[in-house]
PDB file of C-alpha atoms in Angstrom:
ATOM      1  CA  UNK P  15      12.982  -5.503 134.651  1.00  0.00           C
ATOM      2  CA  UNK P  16      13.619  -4.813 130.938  1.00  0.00           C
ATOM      3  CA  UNK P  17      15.503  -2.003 131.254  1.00  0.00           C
ATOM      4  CA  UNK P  18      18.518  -4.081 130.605  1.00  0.00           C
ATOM      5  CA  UNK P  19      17.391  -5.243 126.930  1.00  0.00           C
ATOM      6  CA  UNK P  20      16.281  -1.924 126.175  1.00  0.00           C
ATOM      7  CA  UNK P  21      19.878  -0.292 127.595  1.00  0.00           C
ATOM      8  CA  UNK P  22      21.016  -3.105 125.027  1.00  0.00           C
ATOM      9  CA  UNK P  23      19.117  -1.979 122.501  1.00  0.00           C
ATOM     10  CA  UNK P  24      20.489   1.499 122.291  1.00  0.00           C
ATOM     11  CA  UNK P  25      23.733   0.259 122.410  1.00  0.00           C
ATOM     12  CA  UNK P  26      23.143  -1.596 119.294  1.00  0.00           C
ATOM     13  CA  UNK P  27      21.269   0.883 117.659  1.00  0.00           C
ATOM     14  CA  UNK P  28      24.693   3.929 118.586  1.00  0.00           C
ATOM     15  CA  UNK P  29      26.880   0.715 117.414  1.00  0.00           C
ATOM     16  CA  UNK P  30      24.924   0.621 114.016  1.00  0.00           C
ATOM     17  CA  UNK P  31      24.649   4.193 113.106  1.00  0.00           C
ATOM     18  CA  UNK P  32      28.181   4.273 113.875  1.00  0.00           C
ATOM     19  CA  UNK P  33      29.743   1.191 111.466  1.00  0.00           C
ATOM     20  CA  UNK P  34      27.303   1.918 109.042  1.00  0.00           C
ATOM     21  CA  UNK P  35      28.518   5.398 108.623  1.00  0.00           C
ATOM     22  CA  UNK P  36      31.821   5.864 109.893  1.00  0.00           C
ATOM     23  CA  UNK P  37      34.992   4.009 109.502  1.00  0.00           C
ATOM     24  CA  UNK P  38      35.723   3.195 113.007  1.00  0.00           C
ATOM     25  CA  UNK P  39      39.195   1.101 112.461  1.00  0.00           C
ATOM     26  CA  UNK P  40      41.825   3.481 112.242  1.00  0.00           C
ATOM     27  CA  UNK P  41      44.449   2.087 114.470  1.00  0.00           C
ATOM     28  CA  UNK P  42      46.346   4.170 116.780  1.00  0.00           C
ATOM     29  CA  UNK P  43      49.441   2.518 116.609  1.00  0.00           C
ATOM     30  CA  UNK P  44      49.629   2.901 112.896  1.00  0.00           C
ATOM     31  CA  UNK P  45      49.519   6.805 114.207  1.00  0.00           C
ATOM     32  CA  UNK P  46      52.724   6.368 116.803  1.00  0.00           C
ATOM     33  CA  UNK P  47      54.626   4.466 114.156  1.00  0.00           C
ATOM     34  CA  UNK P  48      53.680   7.401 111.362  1.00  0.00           C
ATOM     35  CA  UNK P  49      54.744   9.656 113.965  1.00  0.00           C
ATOM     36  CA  UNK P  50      57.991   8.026 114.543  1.00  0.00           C
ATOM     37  CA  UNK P  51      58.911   7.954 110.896  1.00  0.00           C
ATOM     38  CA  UNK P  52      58.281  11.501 110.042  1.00  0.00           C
ATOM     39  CA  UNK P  53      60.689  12.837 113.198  1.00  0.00           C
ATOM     40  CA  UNK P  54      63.529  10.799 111.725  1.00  0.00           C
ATOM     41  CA  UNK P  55      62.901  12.240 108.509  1.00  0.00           C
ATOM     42  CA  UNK P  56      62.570  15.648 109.568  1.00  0.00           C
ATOM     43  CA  UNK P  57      66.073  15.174 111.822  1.00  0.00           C
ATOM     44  CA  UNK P  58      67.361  13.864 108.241  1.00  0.00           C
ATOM     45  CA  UNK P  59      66.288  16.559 106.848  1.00  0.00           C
ATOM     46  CA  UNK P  60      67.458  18.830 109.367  1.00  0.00           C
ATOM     47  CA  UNK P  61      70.935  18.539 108.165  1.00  0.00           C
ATOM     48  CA  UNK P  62      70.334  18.657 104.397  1.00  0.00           C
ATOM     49  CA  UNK P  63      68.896  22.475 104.460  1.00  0.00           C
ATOM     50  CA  UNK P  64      69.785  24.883 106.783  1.00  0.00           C
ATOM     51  CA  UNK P  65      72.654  26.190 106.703  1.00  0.00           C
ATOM     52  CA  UNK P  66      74.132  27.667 110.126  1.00  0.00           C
ATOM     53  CA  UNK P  67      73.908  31.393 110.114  1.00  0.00           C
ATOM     54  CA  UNK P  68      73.547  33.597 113.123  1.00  0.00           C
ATOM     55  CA  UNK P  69      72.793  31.989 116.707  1.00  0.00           C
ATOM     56  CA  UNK P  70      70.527  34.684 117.318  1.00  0.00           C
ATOM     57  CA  UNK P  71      68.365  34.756 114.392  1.00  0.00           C
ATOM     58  CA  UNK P  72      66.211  32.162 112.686  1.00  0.00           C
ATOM     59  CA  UNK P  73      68.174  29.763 110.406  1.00  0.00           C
ATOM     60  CA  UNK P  74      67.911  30.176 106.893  1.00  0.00           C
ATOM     61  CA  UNK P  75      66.349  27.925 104.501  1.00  0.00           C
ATOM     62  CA  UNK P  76      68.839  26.832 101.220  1.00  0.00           C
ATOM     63  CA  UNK P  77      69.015  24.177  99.085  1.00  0.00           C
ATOM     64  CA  UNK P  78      71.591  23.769  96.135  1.00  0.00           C
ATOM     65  CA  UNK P  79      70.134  21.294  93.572  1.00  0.00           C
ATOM     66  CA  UNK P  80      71.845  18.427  95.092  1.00  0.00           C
ATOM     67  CA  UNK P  81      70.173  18.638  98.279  1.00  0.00           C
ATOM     68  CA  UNK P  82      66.834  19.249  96.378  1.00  0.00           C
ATOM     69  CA  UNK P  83      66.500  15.916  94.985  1.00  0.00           C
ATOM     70  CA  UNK P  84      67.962  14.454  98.299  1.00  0.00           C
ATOM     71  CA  UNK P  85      64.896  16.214  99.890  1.00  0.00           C
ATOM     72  CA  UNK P  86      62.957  15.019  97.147  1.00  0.00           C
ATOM     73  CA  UNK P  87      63.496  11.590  97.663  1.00  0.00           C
ATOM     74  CA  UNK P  88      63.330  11.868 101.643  1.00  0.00           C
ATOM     75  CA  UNK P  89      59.583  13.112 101.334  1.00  0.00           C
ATOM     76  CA  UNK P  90      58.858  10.225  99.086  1.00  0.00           C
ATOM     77  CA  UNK P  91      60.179   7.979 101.308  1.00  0.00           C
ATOM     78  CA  UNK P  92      58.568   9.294 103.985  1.00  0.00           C
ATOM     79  CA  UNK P  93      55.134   9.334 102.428  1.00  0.00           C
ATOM     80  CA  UNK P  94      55.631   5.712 101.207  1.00  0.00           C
ATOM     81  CA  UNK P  95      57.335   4.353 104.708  1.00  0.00           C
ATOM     82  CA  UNK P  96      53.898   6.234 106.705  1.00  0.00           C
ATOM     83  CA  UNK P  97      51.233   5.304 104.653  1.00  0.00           C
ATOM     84  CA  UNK P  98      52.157   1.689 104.304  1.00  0.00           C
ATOM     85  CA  UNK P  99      52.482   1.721 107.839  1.00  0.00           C
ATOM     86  CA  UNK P 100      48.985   3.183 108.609  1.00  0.00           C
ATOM     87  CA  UNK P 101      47.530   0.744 105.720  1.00  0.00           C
ATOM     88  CA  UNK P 102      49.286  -2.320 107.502  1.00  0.00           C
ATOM     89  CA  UNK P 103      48.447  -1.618 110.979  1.00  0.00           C
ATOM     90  CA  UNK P 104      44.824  -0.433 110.288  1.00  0.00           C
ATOM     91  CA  UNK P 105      44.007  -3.864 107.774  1.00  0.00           C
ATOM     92  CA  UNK P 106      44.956  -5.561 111.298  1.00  0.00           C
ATOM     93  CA  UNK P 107      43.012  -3.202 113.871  1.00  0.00           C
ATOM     94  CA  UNK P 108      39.825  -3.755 110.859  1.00  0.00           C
ATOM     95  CA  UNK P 109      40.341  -7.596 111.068  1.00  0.00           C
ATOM     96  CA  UNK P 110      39.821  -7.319 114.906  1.00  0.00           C
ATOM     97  CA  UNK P 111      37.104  -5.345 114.786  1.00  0.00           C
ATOM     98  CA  UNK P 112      35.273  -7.144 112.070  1.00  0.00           C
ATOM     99  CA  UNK P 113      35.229  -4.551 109.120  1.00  0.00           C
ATOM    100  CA  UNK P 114      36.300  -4.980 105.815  1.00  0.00           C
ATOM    101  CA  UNK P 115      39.354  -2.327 104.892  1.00  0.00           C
ATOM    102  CA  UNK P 116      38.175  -1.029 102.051  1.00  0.00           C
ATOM    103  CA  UNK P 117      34.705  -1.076 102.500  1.00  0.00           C
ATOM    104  CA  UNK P 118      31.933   1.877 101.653  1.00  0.00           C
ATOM    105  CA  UNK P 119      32.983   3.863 105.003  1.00  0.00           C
ATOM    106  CA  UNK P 120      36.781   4.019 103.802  1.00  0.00           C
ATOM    107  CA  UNK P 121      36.003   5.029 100.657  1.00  0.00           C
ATOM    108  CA  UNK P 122      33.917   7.500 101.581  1.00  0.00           C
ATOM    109  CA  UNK P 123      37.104   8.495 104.261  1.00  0.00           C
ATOM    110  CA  UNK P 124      39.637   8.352 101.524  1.00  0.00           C
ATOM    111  CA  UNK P 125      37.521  10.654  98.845  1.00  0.00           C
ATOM    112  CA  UNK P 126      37.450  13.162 101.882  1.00  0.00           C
ATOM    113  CA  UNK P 127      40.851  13.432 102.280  1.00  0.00           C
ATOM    114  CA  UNK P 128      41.834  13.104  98.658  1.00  0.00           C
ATOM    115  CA  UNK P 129      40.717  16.605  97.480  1.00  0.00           C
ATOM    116  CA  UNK P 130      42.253  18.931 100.181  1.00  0.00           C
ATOM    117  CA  UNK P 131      45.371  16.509 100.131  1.00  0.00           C
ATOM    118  CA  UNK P 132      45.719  17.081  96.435  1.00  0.00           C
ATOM    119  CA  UNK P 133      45.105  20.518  96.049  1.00  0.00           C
ATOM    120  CA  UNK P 134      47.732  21.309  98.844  1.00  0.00           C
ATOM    121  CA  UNK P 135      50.202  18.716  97.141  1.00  0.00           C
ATOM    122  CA  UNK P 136      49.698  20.734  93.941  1.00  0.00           C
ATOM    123  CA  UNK P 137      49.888  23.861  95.409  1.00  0.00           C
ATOM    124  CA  UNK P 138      53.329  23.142  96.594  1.00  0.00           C
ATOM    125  CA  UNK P 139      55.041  21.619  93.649  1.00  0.00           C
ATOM    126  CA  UNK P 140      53.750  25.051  92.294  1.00  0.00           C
ATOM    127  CA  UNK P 141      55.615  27.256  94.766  1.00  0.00           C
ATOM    128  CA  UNK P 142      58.687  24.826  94.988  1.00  0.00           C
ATOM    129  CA  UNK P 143      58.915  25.220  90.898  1.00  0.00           C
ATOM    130  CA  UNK P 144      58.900  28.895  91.836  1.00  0.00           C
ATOM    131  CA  UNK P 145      61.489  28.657  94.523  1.00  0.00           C
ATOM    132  CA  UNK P 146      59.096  29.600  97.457  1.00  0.00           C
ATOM    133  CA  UNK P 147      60.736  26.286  99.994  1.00  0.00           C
ATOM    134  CA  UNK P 148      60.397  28.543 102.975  1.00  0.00           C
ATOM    135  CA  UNK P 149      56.181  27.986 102.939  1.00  0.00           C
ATOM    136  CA  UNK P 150      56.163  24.395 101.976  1.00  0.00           C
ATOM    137  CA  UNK P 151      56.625  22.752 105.592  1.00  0.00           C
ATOM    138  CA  UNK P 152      53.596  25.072 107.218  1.00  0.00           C
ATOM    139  CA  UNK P 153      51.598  24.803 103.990  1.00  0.00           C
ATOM    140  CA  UNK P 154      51.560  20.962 104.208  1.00  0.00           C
ATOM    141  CA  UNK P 155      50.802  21.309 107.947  1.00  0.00           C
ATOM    142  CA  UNK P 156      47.858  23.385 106.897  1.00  0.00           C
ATOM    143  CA  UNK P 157      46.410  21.387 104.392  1.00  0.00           C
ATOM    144  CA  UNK P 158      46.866  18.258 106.009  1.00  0.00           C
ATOM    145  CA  UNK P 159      44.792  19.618 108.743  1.00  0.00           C
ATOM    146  CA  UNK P 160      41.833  20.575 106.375  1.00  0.00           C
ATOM    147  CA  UNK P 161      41.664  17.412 104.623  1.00  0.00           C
ATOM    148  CA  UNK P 162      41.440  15.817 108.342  1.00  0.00           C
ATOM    149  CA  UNK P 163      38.744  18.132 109.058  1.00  0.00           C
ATOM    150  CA  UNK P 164      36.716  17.571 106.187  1.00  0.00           C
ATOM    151  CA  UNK P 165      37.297  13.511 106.726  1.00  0.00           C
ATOM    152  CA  UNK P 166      36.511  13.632 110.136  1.00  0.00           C
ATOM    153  CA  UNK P 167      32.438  13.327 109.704  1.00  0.00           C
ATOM    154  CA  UNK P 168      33.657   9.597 108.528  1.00  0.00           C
ATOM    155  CA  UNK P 169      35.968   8.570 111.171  1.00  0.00           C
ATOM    156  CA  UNK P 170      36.740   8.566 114.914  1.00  0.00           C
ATOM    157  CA  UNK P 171      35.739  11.874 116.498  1.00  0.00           C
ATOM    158  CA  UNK P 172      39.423  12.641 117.574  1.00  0.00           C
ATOM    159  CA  UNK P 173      40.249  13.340 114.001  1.00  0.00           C
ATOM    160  CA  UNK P 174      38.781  16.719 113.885  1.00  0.00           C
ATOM    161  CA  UNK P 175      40.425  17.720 116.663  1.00  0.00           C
ATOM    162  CA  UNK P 176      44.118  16.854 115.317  1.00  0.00           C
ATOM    163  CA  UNK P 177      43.258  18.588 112.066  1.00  0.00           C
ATOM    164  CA  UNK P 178      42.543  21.812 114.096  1.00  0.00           C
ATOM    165  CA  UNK P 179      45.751  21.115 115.794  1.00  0.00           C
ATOM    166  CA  UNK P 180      47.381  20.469 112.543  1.00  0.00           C
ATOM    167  CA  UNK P 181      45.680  23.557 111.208  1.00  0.00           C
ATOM    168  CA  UNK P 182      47.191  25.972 114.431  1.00  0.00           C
ATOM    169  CA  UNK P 183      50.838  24.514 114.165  1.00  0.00           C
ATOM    170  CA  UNK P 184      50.942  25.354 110.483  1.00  0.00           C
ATOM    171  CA  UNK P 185      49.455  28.861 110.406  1.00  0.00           C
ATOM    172  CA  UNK P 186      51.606  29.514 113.375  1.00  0.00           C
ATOM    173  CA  UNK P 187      55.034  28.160 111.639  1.00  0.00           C
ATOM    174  CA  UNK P 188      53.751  30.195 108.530  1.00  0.00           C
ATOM    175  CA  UNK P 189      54.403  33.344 110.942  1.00  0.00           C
ATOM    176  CA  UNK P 190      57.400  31.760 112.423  1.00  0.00           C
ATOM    177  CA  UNK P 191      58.683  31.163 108.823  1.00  0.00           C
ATOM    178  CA  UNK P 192      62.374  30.314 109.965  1.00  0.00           C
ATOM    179  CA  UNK P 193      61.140  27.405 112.133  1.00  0.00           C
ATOM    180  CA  UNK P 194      58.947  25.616 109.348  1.00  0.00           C
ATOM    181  CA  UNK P 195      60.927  22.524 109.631  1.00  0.00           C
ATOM    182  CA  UNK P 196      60.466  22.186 113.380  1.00  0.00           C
ATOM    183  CA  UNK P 197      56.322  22.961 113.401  1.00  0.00           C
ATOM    184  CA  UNK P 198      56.455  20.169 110.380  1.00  0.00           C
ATOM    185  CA  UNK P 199      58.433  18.019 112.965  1.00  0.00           C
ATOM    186  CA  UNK P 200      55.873  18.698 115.546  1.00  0.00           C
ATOM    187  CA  UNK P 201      52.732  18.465 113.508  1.00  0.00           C
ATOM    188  CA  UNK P 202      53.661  15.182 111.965  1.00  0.00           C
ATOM    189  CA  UNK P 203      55.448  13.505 114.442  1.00  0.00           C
ATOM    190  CA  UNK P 204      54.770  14.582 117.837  1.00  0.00           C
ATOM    191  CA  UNK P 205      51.283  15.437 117.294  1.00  0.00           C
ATOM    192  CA  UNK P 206      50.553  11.621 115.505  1.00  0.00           C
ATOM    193  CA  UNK P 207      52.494   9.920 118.593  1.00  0.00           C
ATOM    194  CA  UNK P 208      50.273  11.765 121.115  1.00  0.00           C
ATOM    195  CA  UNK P 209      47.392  11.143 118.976  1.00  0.00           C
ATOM    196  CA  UNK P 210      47.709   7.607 118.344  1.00  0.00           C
ATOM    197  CA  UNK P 211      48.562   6.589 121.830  1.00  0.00           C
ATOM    198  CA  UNK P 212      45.367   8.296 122.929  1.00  0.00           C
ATOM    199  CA  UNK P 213      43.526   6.628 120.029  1.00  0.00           C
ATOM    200  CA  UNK P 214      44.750   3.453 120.929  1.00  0.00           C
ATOM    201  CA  UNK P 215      44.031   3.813 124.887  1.00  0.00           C
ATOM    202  CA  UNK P 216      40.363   4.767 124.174  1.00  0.00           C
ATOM    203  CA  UNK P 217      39.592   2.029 121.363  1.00  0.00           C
ATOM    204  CA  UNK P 218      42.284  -0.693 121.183  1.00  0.00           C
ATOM    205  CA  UNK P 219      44.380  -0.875 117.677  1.00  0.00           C
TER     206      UNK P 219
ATOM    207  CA  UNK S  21       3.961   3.146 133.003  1.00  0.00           C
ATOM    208  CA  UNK S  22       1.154   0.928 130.345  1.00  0.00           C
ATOM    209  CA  UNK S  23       1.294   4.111 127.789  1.00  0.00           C
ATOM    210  CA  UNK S  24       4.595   4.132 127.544  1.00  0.00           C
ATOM    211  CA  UNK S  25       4.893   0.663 126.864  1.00  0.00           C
ATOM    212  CA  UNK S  26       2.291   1.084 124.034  1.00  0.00           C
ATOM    213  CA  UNK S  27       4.251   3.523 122.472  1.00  0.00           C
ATOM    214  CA  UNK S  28       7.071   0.649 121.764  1.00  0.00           C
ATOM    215  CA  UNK S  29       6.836  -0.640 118.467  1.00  0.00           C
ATOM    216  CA  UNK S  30       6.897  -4.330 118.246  1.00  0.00           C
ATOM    217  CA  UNK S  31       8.642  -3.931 114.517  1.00  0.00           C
ATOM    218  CA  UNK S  32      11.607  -3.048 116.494  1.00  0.00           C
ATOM    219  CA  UNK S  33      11.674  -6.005 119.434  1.00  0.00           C
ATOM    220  CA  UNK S  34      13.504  -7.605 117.552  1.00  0.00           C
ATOM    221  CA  UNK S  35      17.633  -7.093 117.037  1.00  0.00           C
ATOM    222  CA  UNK S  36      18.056  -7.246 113.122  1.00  0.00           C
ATOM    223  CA  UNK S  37      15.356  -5.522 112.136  1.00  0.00           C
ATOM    224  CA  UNK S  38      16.229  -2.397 115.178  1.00  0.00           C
ATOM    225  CA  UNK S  39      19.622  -2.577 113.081  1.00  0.00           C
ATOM    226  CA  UNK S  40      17.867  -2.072 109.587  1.00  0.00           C
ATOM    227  CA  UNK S  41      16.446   1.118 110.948  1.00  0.00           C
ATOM    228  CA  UNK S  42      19.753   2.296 112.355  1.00  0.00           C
ATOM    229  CA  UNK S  43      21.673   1.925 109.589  1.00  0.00           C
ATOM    230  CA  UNK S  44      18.819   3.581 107.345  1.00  0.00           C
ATOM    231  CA  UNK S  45      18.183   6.164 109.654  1.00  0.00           C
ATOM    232  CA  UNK S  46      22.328   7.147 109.044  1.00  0.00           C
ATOM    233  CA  UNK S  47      22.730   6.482 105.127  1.00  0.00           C
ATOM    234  CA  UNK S  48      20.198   7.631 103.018  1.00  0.00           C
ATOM    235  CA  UNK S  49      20.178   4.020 101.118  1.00  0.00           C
ATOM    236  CA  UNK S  50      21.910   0.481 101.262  1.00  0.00           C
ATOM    237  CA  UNK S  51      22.257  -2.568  99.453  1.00  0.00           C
ATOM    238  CA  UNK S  52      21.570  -5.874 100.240  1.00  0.00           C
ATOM    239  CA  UNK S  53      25.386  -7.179 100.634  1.00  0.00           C
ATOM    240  CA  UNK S  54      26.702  -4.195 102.301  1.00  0.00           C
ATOM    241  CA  UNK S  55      23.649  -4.672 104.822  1.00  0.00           C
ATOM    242  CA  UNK S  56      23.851  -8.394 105.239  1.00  0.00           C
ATOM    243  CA  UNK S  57      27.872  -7.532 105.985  1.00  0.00           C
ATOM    244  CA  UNK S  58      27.035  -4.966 108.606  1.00  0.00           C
ATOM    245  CA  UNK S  59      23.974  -6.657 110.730  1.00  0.00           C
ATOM    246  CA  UNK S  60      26.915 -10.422 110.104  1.00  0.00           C
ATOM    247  CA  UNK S  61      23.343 -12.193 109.323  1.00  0.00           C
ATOM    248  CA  UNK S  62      22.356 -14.996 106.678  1.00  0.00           C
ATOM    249  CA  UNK S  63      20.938 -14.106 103.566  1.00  0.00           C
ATOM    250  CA  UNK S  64      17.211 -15.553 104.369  1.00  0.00           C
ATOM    251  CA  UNK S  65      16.776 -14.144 107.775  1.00  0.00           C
ATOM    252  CA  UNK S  66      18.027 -10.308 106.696  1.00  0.00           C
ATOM    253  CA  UNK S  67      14.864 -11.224 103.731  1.00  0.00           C
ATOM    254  CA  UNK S  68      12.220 -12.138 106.351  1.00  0.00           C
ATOM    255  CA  UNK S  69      13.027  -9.172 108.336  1.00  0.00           C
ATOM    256  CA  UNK S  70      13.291  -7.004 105.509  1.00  0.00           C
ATOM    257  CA  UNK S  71       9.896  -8.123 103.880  1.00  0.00           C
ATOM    258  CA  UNK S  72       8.491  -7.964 107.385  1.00  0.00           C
ATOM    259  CA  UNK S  73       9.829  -3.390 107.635  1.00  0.00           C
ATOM    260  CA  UNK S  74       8.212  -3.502 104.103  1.00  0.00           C
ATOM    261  CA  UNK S  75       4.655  -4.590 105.165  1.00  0.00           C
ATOM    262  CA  UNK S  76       4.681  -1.857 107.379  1.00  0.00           C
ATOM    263  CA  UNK S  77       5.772   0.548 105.457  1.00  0.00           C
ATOM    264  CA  UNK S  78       8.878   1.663 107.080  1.00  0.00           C
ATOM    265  CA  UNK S  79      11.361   1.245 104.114  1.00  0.00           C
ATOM    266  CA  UNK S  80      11.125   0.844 100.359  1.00  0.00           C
ATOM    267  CA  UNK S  81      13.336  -0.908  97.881  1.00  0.00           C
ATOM    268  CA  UNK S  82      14.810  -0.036  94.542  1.00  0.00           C
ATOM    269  CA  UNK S  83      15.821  -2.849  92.448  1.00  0.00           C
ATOM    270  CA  UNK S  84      18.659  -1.771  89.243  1.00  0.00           C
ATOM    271  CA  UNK S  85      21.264  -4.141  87.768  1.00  0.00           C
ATOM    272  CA  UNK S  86      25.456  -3.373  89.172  1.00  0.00           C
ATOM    273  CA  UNK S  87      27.171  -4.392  86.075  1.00  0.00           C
ATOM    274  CA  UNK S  88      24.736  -6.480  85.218  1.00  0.00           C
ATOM    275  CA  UNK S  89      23.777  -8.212  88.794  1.00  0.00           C
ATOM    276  CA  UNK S  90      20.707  -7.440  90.317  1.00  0.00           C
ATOM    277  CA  UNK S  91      21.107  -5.553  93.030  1.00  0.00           C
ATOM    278  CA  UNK S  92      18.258  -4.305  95.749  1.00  0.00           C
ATOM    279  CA  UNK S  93      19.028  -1.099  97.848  1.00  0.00           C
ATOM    280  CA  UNK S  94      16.656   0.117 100.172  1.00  0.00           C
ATOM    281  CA  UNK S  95      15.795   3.500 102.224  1.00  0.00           C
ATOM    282  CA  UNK S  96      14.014   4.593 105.222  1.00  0.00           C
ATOM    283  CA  UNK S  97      10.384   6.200 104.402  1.00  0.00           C
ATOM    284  CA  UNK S  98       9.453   9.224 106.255  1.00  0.00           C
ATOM    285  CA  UNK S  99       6.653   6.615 108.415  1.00  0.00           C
ATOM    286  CA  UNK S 100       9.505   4.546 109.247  1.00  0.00           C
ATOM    287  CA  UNK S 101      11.636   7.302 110.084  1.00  0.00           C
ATOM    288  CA  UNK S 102       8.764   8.848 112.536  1.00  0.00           C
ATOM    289  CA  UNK S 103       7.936   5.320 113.800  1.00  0.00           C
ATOM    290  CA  UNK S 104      11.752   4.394 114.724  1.00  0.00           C
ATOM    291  CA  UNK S 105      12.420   7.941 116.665  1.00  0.00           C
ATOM    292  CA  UNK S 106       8.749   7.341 118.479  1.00  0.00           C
ATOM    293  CA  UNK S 107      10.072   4.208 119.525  1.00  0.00           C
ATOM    294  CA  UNK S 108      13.898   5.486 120.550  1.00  0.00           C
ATOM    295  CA  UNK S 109      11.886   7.912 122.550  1.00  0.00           C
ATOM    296  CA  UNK S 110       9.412   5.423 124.489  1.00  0.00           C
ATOM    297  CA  UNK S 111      12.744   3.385 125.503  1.00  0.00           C
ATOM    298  CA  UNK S 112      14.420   6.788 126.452  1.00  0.00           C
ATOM    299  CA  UNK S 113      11.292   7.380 128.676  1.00  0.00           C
ATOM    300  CA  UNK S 114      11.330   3.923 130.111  1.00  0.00           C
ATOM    301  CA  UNK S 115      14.415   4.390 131.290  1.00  0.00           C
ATOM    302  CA  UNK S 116      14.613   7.757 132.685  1.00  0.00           C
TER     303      UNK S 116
END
């Protein structure tokens, strides 16, 4: 006869270990729309660098200074367009769900993600200063995926399982070096579409 | 079906303070505010309870000042700790 109240209870006791540790308002939309952003900018950026070589090889990675700072000011874009995007859309989904944005849990998410983010931001201004562009799509794959990783003991499960997939895709365009852009394109957009929709199914956003 | 009732702890009947322990038994300490925030209770009623975990024992309490505010954080002790999984355990038993 109590079973009920004490199936109750462990629901609110799973609920509490969860909000009190985890930040468990990522919206999944904010991942679609993130998704959508970065596949425009990687068409954009599509035309900008490669130049058409040989049908049968890979394409060749150039940029003239021009393009460089056209590139430069795509990524920024990008990063700025994405992350207000996610901010937006996951200050909404926290509203909803009755947790405060930047509360102890998204700290604690945010200082996760800050040092492998960094360290693979600083790592490529290094090799793009050196004239290495070929790496810089897988590497950000790569290091994207790690800094997921490493967040994901703070967040939704499913996060550790995109930064693996984030993780793959880059080592795998690293090998594929000709195709960076494209494993970039499917990392950070396809990969955040899929992602978010499935995010969004299982929790609402 | 009488032991395993006896093995519930009556400390935990009751919602807020059941919510205390699970948030101490996942973060090694809390304050006051952040607590109040998570359990969405009233500043008296998260005291009672609190004082009530106290007098048993299960948690202690660290008072300091936050830039010059007092501010309260409390942890799980290791009898609280052992009491709370006893009692996650009876319900787990009652319900097999």
């Amino acid at each position: 006869m109590n079973q009920e109240k004490y199936l109750q209870d462990i629901k609110e006791i799973r609920e509490m270990m969860d909000r009190s540790s985890r930040f468990i308002s990522l919206s999944g939309i904010s991942g679609v729309v993130a998704g959508i952003i970065a596949l425009v900018s990687a068409f954009v950026a599509y035309q900008y660098i490669y130049i058409e070589s040989d049908y049968y090889t890979f394409r060749a990675v150039s940029l003239t200074s021009d393009s460089f700072w056209n590139i430069l000011v795509l990524a920024v874009s990008t990063l700025i367009l994405a992350l207000g995007a996610v901010l937006l859309l996951t200050h909404r989904t926290s509203k909803k769900k009755g947790q405060k944005l930047w509360n102890k849990q998204a700290k604690r998410l945010v200082a996760s993600l800050a040092i492998p983010l960094f360290t693979g931001g600083l790592v490529c201004i290094i090799l793009i200063v050196n004239g290495y562009i070929g790496v810089i799509a897988p590497l950000t794959l790569i290091f994207y995926g790690l800094a997921l990783v490493n967040a994901s003991n703070y967040t939704l499960d499913d996060i550790r399982s995109l930064g693996i997939a984030e993780i793959v895709l880059g080592l795998t365009g690293l090998y594929f070096i000709g195709f960076g852009l494209l494993f970039w394109a499917i990392g950070f957009g396809l990969l955040h579409i899929i992602y978010g929709i499935r995010m969004h199914l299982k929790y609402g956003s | 079906m009488k032991d395993i009732l006896n093995n519930l702890d009556k400390a935990f009947e009751n919602k807020v303070r059941l919510g205390i322990m699970s948030v101490l038994m996942v973060n090694d300490k809390i304050d006051f505010i952040s607590l109040k925030e998570l359990l969405g209770v009233t500043d008296g009623n998260l005291a009672s309870h609190l004082k009530n975990l106290e007098k048993k024992q299960y948690i202690s309490f660290e008072k300091d000042f936050v830039d010059r505010k007092p501010n309260t954080t409390y942890k799980a002790t290791d009898t609280g700790k052992q009491a709370f999984k006893a009692h996650i355990n009876a319900i787990e038993n009652l319900l097999k």
